[in-house]
Amino acid sequence: MRTIFHIDVNSAFLSWSAIQMLREGGMLDLRTVPSAVAGDSESRRGIILAKSTPAKKYGIVTGEPKGFALQKCPELICVPPDFALYTRNSEEMFRILSNYSDRIEPFSIDEGFLDYTGMELLFGPPLEGAKKIKEHIKKELGFTVNIGISCNKLLAKMAGELEKPDKIITLYPQELPQKLWPLPVEEMFMVGRKTAPRLRKMGIRTIGELAKYPVALLEQEFKSYGKLLHAYANGIDDTAVAQADSVQEVKSIGNSTTIPYDVEEREEAYKILLSLAETVSMRLRGGNVCAREIGVVMKTTDFQVYSHQTKLLNAIDCTNAVYETAKRIFDEAWKKEPLRHLGIRAGHLCREDCIQLSLLDEDWTKEKQADIAMDEIRKKYGRETVVRSTFIGGIEPAYGGGSLKINHLKK
């Protein structure tokens, strides 16, 4: 059986900023008072990027406007973000992790997976090894982490969310009935703010009820996504931890387009997302990389911009895989306002050879073979030689971004 650790920095941006201020001679530890990392510190604009534990008691949440947070807590101390500092701390943490395994996968700037399988002879049983890692990071770098332990990446990540901060928690399959299943379904990985109400409407209130729900009915409601949710609720995941050297210098690949009319219908937005997914996935394959995160950006007709992204336990580069993920994100995030701009971004890139098909994943093998064939034809004979039927007489594939081309006037 595998042993997987999920290491997650507690209040990463806030902790890293607090430690830096103390190193520079500051007397106040931001982690002990209501404080936050927020954009545009000279005004009330910007959003909350991270907050301290005392700030949480005032109802301050990540992502809310800074002005709202100050209304909840006028004495809130706000500091500007320092992404160079965050990158240095992240790199130092992963350097320490590399002492305990050569199988490390960064999942974001402040969290990652470590395959501890076979390392027991060097560092002791999993709980002992996790304690050594946690204490090593705290002693050398000054911040705390949560470490979740299980037999796969999914349960290791869920374990780390059960209790914070500065904890080591196990979540093995036999522990699911006691530790995971009683939790609200909203706390399940991959259950977003729009999926949860649909599950509750089906009578599914807890993760345990999701685990026991007939998978055929979930697939009827959510298609292949329903099968994934059912598997995750039962703790099933076989994705591998990517090697430590698989992260590429290129951080993300994306494409966006301005639309010459207001997009008000979901199906119309889907066509534009497919157009963008073709370009993004083609660039992924062209660079021999795949993505572990997909994001969708939307701009409304009154120029309000918002985005949403999801991390994937396994990486993708197939057009249909990117498209289906983007659709799901769009459904979760769209507030049904008219849109004038859409974009897709693929992030957390790794080498193409890090892709390992999971038993839970859709098998995109045939679709990817078709993608590669179309890529070759387009390179040799031009981009318009192969076009999906979806785009005939309507939207053209948005190969280069900018303003979307259409072959007819929308009525």
Short mmCIF file of C-alpha atoms in Angstrom, two decimals:
data_model
loop_
_atom_site.label_atom_id
_atom_site.label_comp_id
_atom_site.label_asym_id
_atom_site.label_seq_id
_atom_site.Cartn_x
_atom_site.Cartn_y
_atom_site.Cartn_z
CA MET A 1 0.00 0.00 0.00
CA ARG A 2 1.23 3.49 -0.84
CA THR A 3 1.82 6.15 1.80
CA ILE A 4 1.11 9.67 0.58
CA PHE A 5 1.61 12.93 2.49
CA HIS A 6 -0.17 16.19 1.64
CA ILE A 7 1.74 19.17 3.02
CA ASP A 8 -0.14 22.48 3.25
CA VAL A 9 1.19 25.76 4.70
CA ASN A 10 -1.12 27.28 7.32
CA SER A 11 -2.34 30.73 6.14
CA ALA A 12 0.61 30.81 3.76
CA PHE A 13 0.71 34.41 2.50
CA LEU A 14 -0.11 35.83 5.92
CA SER A 15 2.43 33.59 7.68
CA TRP A 16 5.19 34.36 5.21
CA SER A 17 4.56 38.10 5.46
CA ALA A 18 4.47 37.93 9.27
CA ILE A 19 7.76 36.04 9.48
CA GLN A 20 9.47 38.50 7.12
CA MET A 21 8.31 41.49 9.22
CA LEU A 22 9.68 39.85 12.38
CA ARG A 23 13.01 39.16 10.66
CA GLU A 24 13.20 42.82 9.68
CA GLY A 25 12.87 43.90 13.32
CA GLY A 26 9.12 44.21 13.70
CA MET A 27 7.69 43.60 17.16
CA LEU A 28 4.18 42.53 16.13
CA ASP A 29 3.45 39.04 14.87
CA LEU A 30 0.61 39.45 12.35
CA ARG A 31 -0.52 35.90 13.05
CA THR A 32 -1.58 36.87 16.60
CA VAL A 33 -3.87 39.80 15.70
CA PRO A 34 -6.67 40.48 13.18
CA SER A 35 -4.66 40.96 9.99
CA ALA A 36 -4.77 40.20 6.30
CA VAL A 37 -2.80 40.29 3.09
CA ALA A 38 -4.76 42.51 0.72
CA GLY A 39 -4.23 44.17 -2.62
CA ASP A 40 -3.88 47.96 -2.97
CA SER A 41 -3.02 48.63 0.65
CA GLU A 42 -3.25 52.43 0.21
CA SER A 43 -6.97 52.39 -0.46
CA ARG A 44 -10.10 50.41 0.30
CA ARG A 45 -9.95 48.69 -3.07
CA GLY A 46 -8.54 45.23 -3.71
CA ILE A 47 -9.44 41.88 -2.18
CA ILE A 48 -8.39 39.79 0.82
CA LEU A 49 -5.77 37.25 -0.28
CA ALA A 50 -5.13 35.71 3.16
CA LYS A 51 -6.16 36.34 6.74
CA SER A 52 -4.97 35.47 10.24
CA THR A 53 -6.83 33.12 12.56
CA PRO A 54 -8.00 36.07 14.77
CA ALA A 55 -9.39 37.77 11.63
CA LYS A 56 -11.56 34.73 10.91
CA LYS A 57 -13.48 35.43 14.14
CA TYR A 58 -14.81 38.62 12.53
CA GLY A 59 -16.19 36.69 9.57
CA ILE A 60 -13.48 37.88 7.19
CA VAL A 61 -13.09 35.53 4.23
CA THR A 62 -10.53 35.16 1.48
CA GLY A 63 -11.64 36.77 -1.79
CA GLU A 64 -13.94 39.42 -0.33
CA PRO A 65 -13.35 43.14 -1.05
CA LYS A 66 -10.99 44.80 1.36
CA GLY A 67 -13.58 47.49 2.13
CA PHE A 68 -16.06 44.86 3.34
CA ALA A 69 -13.42 43.32 5.58
CA LEU A 70 -12.64 46.69 7.14
CA GLN A 71 -16.32 47.23 7.86
CA LYS A 72 -16.37 43.94 9.78
CA CYS A 73 -13.14 44.75 11.62
CA PRO A 74 -12.02 48.44 11.47
CA GLU A 75 -8.79 47.61 13.33
CA LEU A 76 -7.81 45.00 10.73
CA ILE A 77 -4.11 45.36 9.83
CA CYS A 78 -3.60 44.98 6.08
CA VAL A 79 -0.26 44.40 4.39
CA PRO A 80 0.41 44.27 0.64
CA PRO A 81 1.25 40.98 -1.09
CA ASP A 82 4.88 40.15 -1.86
CA PHE A 83 4.89 37.36 -4.43
CA ALA A 84 8.69 37.26 -4.69
CA LEU A 85 8.77 36.52 -0.94
CA TYR A 86 6.10 33.83 -1.32
CA THR A 87 8.01 32.17 -4.16
CA ARG A 88 11.21 32.05 -2.09
CA ASN A 89 9.41 30.48 0.87
CA SER A 90 7.71 27.96 -1.38
CA GLU A 91 11.01 26.96 -2.97
CA GLU A 92 12.62 26.57 0.45
CA MET A 93 9.79 24.35 1.67
CA PHE A 94 10.00 22.05 -1.35
CA ARG A 95 13.80 21.93 -0.90
CA ILE A 96 13.25 20.58 2.62
CA LEU A 97 10.67 18.09 1.38
CA SER A 98 13.18 16.75 -1.14
CA ASN A 99 15.22 15.47 1.82
CA TYR A 100 12.45 13.01 2.63
CA SER A 101 11.50 11.69 -0.82
CA ASP A 102 12.41 12.07 -4.48
CA ARG A 103 8.73 11.83 -5.42
CA ILE A 104 7.30 15.29 -4.76
CA GLU A 105 4.52 17.05 -6.64
CA PRO A 106 3.82 20.76 -6.06
CA PHE A 107 0.05 21.27 -6.09
CA SER A 108 0.18 25.03 -5.64
CA ILE A 109 2.62 27.58 -4.26
CA ASP A 110 1.80 26.56 -0.67
CA GLU A 111 0.94 22.86 -0.87
CA GLY A 112 2.18 19.66 -2.39
CA PHE A 113 2.21 15.86 -2.27
CA LEU A 114 5.05 13.63 -1.11
CA ASP A 115 5.16 9.88 -1.77
CA TYR A 116 6.54 8.43 1.46
CA THR A 117 6.27 4.82 0.30
CA GLY A 118 9.47 2.95 1.16
CA MET A 119 10.94 5.80 3.19
CA GLU A 120 10.00 4.24 6.55
CA LEU A 121 13.42 2.60 6.90
CA LEU A 122 15.07 6.03 6.80
CA PHE A 123 12.66 8.24 8.72
CA GLY A 124 10.39 5.91 10.66
CA PRO A 125 6.66 5.13 10.41
CA PRO A 126 4.45 7.66 8.59
CA LEU A 127 3.40 9.60 11.71
CA GLU A 128 7.01 9.83 12.88
CA GLY A 129 8.22 10.89 9.44
CA ALA A 130 5.50 13.52 9.13
CA LYS A 131 6.44 14.91 12.55
CA LYS A 132 10.08 15.21 11.45
CA ILE A 133 9.04 17.08 8.30
CA LYS A 134 6.72 19.43 10.19
CA GLU A 135 9.33 20.24 12.84
CA HIS A 136 12.07 20.64 10.21
CA ILE A 137 10.02 23.24 8.32
CA LYS A 138 9.05 25.11 11.49
CA LYS A 139 12.60 25.18 12.86
CA GLU A 140 14.33 26.23 9.64
CA LEU A 141 11.67 28.43 7.98
CA GLY A 142 9.53 29.58 10.91
CA PHE A 143 6.05 28.65 9.65
CA THR A 144 3.72 25.75 10.36
CA VAL A 145 2.16 23.22 8.03
CA ASN A 146 -0.63 20.67 8.12
CA ILE A 147 0.24 17.17 6.95
CA GLY A 148 -2.46 14.77 5.83
CA ILE A 149 -1.54 11.10 5.54
CA SER A 150 -3.27 8.34 3.60
CA CYS A 151 -2.87 5.72 0.90
CA ASN A 152 -3.71 8.10 -1.96
CA LYS A 153 -3.53 11.78 -2.89
CA LEU A 154 -7.24 12.48 -2.52
CA LEU A 155 -7.53 11.19 1.05
CA ALA A 156 -4.22 12.76 2.06
CA LYS A 157 -5.51 16.14 0.90
CA MET A 158 -8.88 15.67 2.60
CA ALA A 159 -7.09 14.61 5.81
CA GLY A 160 -5.20 17.87 5.94
CA GLU A 161 -8.48 19.80 5.79
CA LEU A 162 -10.06 18.04 8.79
CA GLU A 163 -8.36 20.11 11.49
CA LYS A 164 -6.04 23.13 11.45
CA PRO A 165 -3.50 24.57 12.11
CA ASP A 166 -0.19 22.78 12.71
CA LYS A 167 -1.67 19.27 12.68
CA ILE A 168 -0.86 15.79 11.41
CA ILE A 169 -4.00 13.84 10.50
CA THR A 170 -4.53 10.43 8.97
CA LEU A 171 -7.48 9.47 6.77
CA TYR A 172 -7.26 5.84 5.68
CA PRO A 173 -10.18 4.04 3.98
CA GLN A 174 -11.21 2.37 7.23
CA GLU A 175 -11.47 5.82 8.86
CA LEU A 176 -13.93 7.25 6.34
CA PRO A 177 -17.14 6.43 8.29
CA GLN A 178 -15.88 8.27 11.39
CA LYS A 179 -13.83 11.14 9.95
CA LEU A 180 -15.12 11.98 6.47
CA TRP A 181 -18.64 10.74 5.89
CA PRO A 182 -20.34 12.82 8.63
CA LEU A 183 -19.09 16.07 7.04
CA PRO A 184 -21.38 18.32 4.92
CA VAL A 185 -21.20 17.48 1.24
CA GLU A 186 -19.85 21.00 0.56
CA GLU A 187 -16.55 19.96 2.15
CA MET A 188 -15.92 17.22 -0.42
CA PHE A 189 -13.04 17.92 -2.82
CA MET A 190 -14.43 18.94 -6.26
CA VAL A 191 -17.87 19.88 -4.89
CA GLY A 192 -18.32 23.56 -5.75
CA ARG A 193 -20.85 26.16 -4.69
CA LYS A 194 -23.25 25.23 -7.52
CA THR A 195 -22.82 21.48 -7.31
CA ALA A 196 -23.63 21.35 -3.60
CA PRO A 197 -27.21 22.74 -3.95
CA ARG A 198 -27.91 20.24 -6.73
CA LEU A 199 -26.73 17.40 -4.48
CA ARG A 200 -28.83 18.67 -1.58
CA LYS A 201 -31.84 18.85 -3.88
CA MET A 202 -31.29 15.13 -4.50
CA GLY A 203 -31.36 14.56 -0.73
CA ILE A 204 -27.59 14.27 -0.39
CA ARG A 205 -26.51 16.32 2.62
CA THR A 206 -23.33 14.60 3.80
CA ILE A 207 -20.31 13.03 2.14
CA GLY A 208 -21.47 9.67 3.51
CA GLU A 209 -24.81 10.01 1.76
CA LEU A 210 -22.97 10.85 -1.45
CA ALA A 211 -20.79 7.75 -1.02
CA LYS A 212 -23.85 5.50 -0.67
CA TYR A 213 -25.97 7.14 -3.38
CA PRO A 214 -26.55 5.02 -6.52
CA VAL A 215 -23.80 5.95 -8.94
CA ALA A 216 -26.13 5.49 -11.94
CA LEU A 217 -28.40 8.29 -10.63
CA LEU A 218 -25.40 10.55 -10.07
CA GLU A 219 -24.24 9.93 -13.65
CA GLN A 220 -27.75 10.67 -14.86
CA GLU A 221 -27.60 14.07 -13.14
CA PHE A 222 -23.91 14.98 -13.59
CA LYS A 223 -22.72 12.62 -16.38
CA SER A 224 -19.10 11.44 -15.89
CA TYR A 225 -18.62 14.04 -13.16
CA GLY A 226 -21.15 12.12 -11.05
CA LYS A 227 -19.01 8.99 -11.23
CA LEU A 228 -16.01 11.00 -10.10
CA LEU A 229 -17.89 12.51 -7.14
CA HIS A 230 -19.07 9.06 -6.06
CA ALA A 231 -15.55 7.65 -6.26
CA TYR A 232 -14.07 10.54 -4.30
CA ALA A 233 -16.71 10.26 -1.59
CA ASN A 234 -15.65 6.61 -1.22
CA GLY A 235 -11.98 7.58 -1.04
CA ILE A 236 -11.04 6.04 -4.39
CA ASP A 237 -8.11 7.61 -6.25
CA ASP A 238 -5.13 6.04 -8.00
CA THR A 239 -3.32 9.06 -9.44
CA ALA A 240 0.43 9.04 -9.01
CA VAL A 241 2.64 11.67 -7.40
CA ALA A 242 4.58 13.43 -10.17
CA GLN A 243 8.35 13.57 -9.96
CA ALA A 244 9.96 16.63 -8.42
CA ASP A 245 11.62 17.73 -11.65
CA SER A 246 8.42 17.73 -13.72
CA VAL A 247 7.46 21.38 -13.18
CA GLN A 248 8.23 23.55 -16.19
CA GLU A 249 9.58 27.09 -16.35
CA VAL A 250 6.45 28.14 -18.22
CA LYS A 251 3.89 28.72 -15.49
CA SER A 252 0.69 28.73 -17.54
CA ILE A 253 -0.78 28.66 -21.04
CA GLY A 254 -3.98 30.47 -21.89
CA ASN A 255 -6.14 32.22 -24.43
CA SER A 256 -9.01 34.68 -24.18
CA THR A 257 -11.31 36.49 -26.55
CA THR A 258 -13.50 39.59 -26.67
CA ILE A 259 -16.96 38.82 -28.04
CA PRO A 260 -18.66 41.28 -30.46
CA TYR A 261 -22.07 40.69 -28.87
CA ASP A 262 -23.41 40.04 -25.38
CA VAL A 263 -23.34 36.36 -24.49
CA GLU A 264 -26.43 35.59 -22.44
CA GLU A 265 -27.02 31.91 -23.17
CA ARG A 266 -25.06 29.05 -21.63
CA GLU A 267 -24.84 27.08 -24.88
CA GLU A 268 -23.37 30.09 -26.67
CA ALA A 269 -20.74 30.43 -23.95
CA TYR A 270 -19.96 26.72 -24.32
CA LYS A 271 -19.14 27.21 -28.01
CA ILE A 272 -16.71 29.99 -27.17
CA LEU A 273 -15.11 27.88 -24.43
CA LEU A 274 -14.67 25.05 -26.94
CA SER A 275 -13.00 27.48 -29.33
CA LEU A 276 -10.60 28.57 -26.58
CA ALA A 277 -10.03 25.02 -25.35
CA GLU A 278 -8.86 24.00 -28.82
CA THR A 279 -6.14 26.64 -28.77
CA VAL A 280 -5.04 26.11 -25.18
CA SER A 281 -4.84 22.32 -25.51
CA MET A 282 -3.03 22.61 -28.85
CA ARG A 283 -0.43 24.84 -27.18
CA LEU A 284 -0.09 22.35 -24.33
CA ARG A 285 0.58 19.52 -26.75
CA GLY A 286 2.92 21.70 -28.78
CA GLY A 287 4.98 22.37 -25.67
CA ASN A 288 4.87 18.71 -24.56
CA VAL A 289 3.30 19.74 -21.27
CA CYS A 290 0.04 19.04 -19.48
CA ALA A 291 -1.94 21.00 -16.91
CA ARG A 292 -3.00 20.20 -13.36
CA GLU A 293 -5.15 23.33 -13.07
CA ILE A 294 -7.74 24.87 -15.40
CA GLY A 295 -9.15 28.36 -14.89
CA VAL A 296 -11.92 30.31 -16.60
CA VAL A 297 -12.02 34.13 -16.73
CA MET A 298 -15.20 36.10 -17.41
CA LYS A 299 -15.75 39.80 -18.05
CA THR A 300 -19.27 41.21 -17.93
CA THR A 301 -20.70 43.92 -20.16
CA ASP A 302 -20.11 46.46 -17.36
CA PHE A 303 -16.45 45.39 -17.26
CA GLN A 304 -16.58 43.45 -14.01
CA VAL A 305 -13.99 40.64 -14.12
CA TYR A 306 -14.10 37.43 -12.12
CA SER A 307 -12.47 34.06 -12.46
CA HIS A 308 -12.61 30.58 -11.05
CA GLN A 309 -10.22 27.66 -11.27
CA THR A 310 -9.97 24.05 -10.20
CA LYS A 311 -6.99 21.86 -9.44
CA LEU A 312 -6.90 18.38 -10.91
CA LEU A 313 -5.40 15.35 -9.23
CA ASN A 314 -4.25 14.19 -12.67
CA ALA A 315 -2.92 16.33 -15.50
CA ILE A 316 -4.57 16.84 -18.91
CA ASP A 317 -3.73 18.10 -22.40
CA CYS A 318 -6.61 16.72 -24.47
CA THR A 319 -8.98 19.26 -26.05
CA ASN A 320 -12.14 17.55 -24.79
CA ALA A 321 -10.68 17.16 -21.31
CA VAL A 322 -9.82 20.88 -21.13
CA TYR A 323 -13.23 21.77 -22.55
CA GLU A 324 -15.25 19.57 -20.18
CA THR A 325 -13.31 20.93 -17.19
CA ALA A 326 -13.81 24.52 -18.38
CA LYS A 327 -17.55 23.93 -18.79
CA ARG A 328 -17.84 22.60 -15.26
CA ILE A 329 -15.92 25.60 -13.90
CA PHE A 330 -18.08 27.99 -15.93
CA ASP A 331 -21.26 26.42 -14.57
CA GLU A 332 -19.93 26.84 -11.03
CA ALA A 333 -18.83 30.45 -11.45
CA TRP A 334 -21.16 32.17 -13.95
CA LYS A 335 -23.60 34.54 -12.28
CA LYS A 336 -25.77 34.72 -15.43
CA GLU A 337 -24.77 38.28 -16.30
CA PRO A 338 -24.24 39.10 -19.98
CA LEU A 339 -20.61 38.47 -20.94
CA ARG A 340 -18.32 40.28 -23.36
CA HIS A 341 -15.07 38.41 -22.71
CA LEU A 342 -14.10 34.80 -21.91
CA GLY A 343 -10.75 33.14 -21.29
CA ILE A 344 -9.24 29.77 -20.37
CA ARG A 345 -5.94 29.33 -18.55
CA ALA A 346 -4.06 26.06 -18.02
CA GLY A 347 -1.69 26.18 -15.06
CA HIS A 348 0.54 24.06 -12.84
CA LEU A 349 2.23 22.57 -15.89
CA CYS A 350 4.27 19.39 -15.92
CA ARG A 351 5.96 17.27 -18.56
CA GLU A 352 3.72 15.32 -20.89
CA ASP A 353 5.19 12.05 -19.66
CA CYS A 354 3.87 12.75 -16.15
CA ILE A 355 0.33 11.91 -17.32
CA GLN A 356 -0.85 8.62 -15.86
CA LEU A 357 -4.43 7.66 -16.62
CA SER A 358 -6.43 7.12 -13.46
CA LEU A 359 -9.16 4.53 -13.17
CA LEU A 360 -11.43 7.42 -12.20
CA ASP A 361 -10.61 9.58 -15.19
CA GLU A 362 -12.35 9.66 -18.51
CA ASP A 363 -10.23 7.73 -21.03
CA TRP A 364 -9.21 10.44 -23.49
CA THR A 365 -6.80 8.22 -25.44
CA LYS A 366 -8.78 8.13 -28.70
CA GLU A 367 -9.64 11.83 -28.47
CA LYS A 368 -5.98 12.71 -27.92
CA GLN A 369 -4.93 10.65 -30.94
CA ALA A 370 -7.44 12.63 -33.00
CA ASP A 371 -6.12 15.87 -31.48
CA ILE A 372 -2.55 15.02 -32.50
CA ALA A 373 -3.63 14.13 -36.01
CA MET A 374 -5.51 17.43 -36.37
CA ASP A 375 -2.51 19.33 -34.96
CA GLU A 376 -0.28 17.84 -37.66
CA ILE A 377 -2.74 18.60 -40.46
CA ARG A 378 -3.17 22.19 -39.29
CA LYS A 379 0.59 22.72 -39.01
CA LYS A 380 1.14 21.38 -42.53
CA TYR A 381 -1.86 22.75 -44.43
CA GLY A 382 -3.22 25.60 -42.33
CA ARG A 383 -5.49 26.08 -39.35
CA GLU A 384 -8.73 26.15 -41.32
CA THR A 385 -8.22 22.77 -42.99
CA VAL A 386 -9.83 20.89 -40.09
CA VAL A 387 -12.76 22.56 -38.32
CA ARG A 388 -15.25 21.09 -35.87
CA SER A 389 -18.82 21.03 -37.12
CA THR A 390 -19.77 23.17 -34.12
CA PHE A 391 -18.02 26.12 -35.75
CA ILE A 392 -19.39 25.76 -39.29
CA GLY A 393 -21.33 28.89 -40.20
CA GLY A 394 -20.77 30.41 -36.77
CA ILE A 395 -17.89 30.98 -34.39
CA GLU A 396 -14.38 30.48 -35.72
CA PRO A 397 -11.78 28.83 -33.49
CA ALA A 398 -10.04 31.56 -31.43
CA TYR A 399 -6.50 30.59 -32.36
CA GLY A 400 -4.84 33.81 -31.41
CA GLY A 401 -7.19 35.44 -28.94
CA GLY A 402 -8.22 39.06 -29.41
CA SER A 403 -11.68 39.66 -30.82
CA LEU A 404 -13.72 36.61 -31.67
CA LYS A 405 -14.52 36.11 -35.34
CA ILE A 406 -18.00 35.10 -36.40
CA ASN A 407 -19.31 34.21 -39.82
CA HIS A 408 -22.79 35.53 -39.20
CA LEU A 409 -24.47 38.31 -37.30
CA LYS A 410 -26.08 37.17 -34.07
CA LYS A 411 -29.73 38.06 -34.01
#
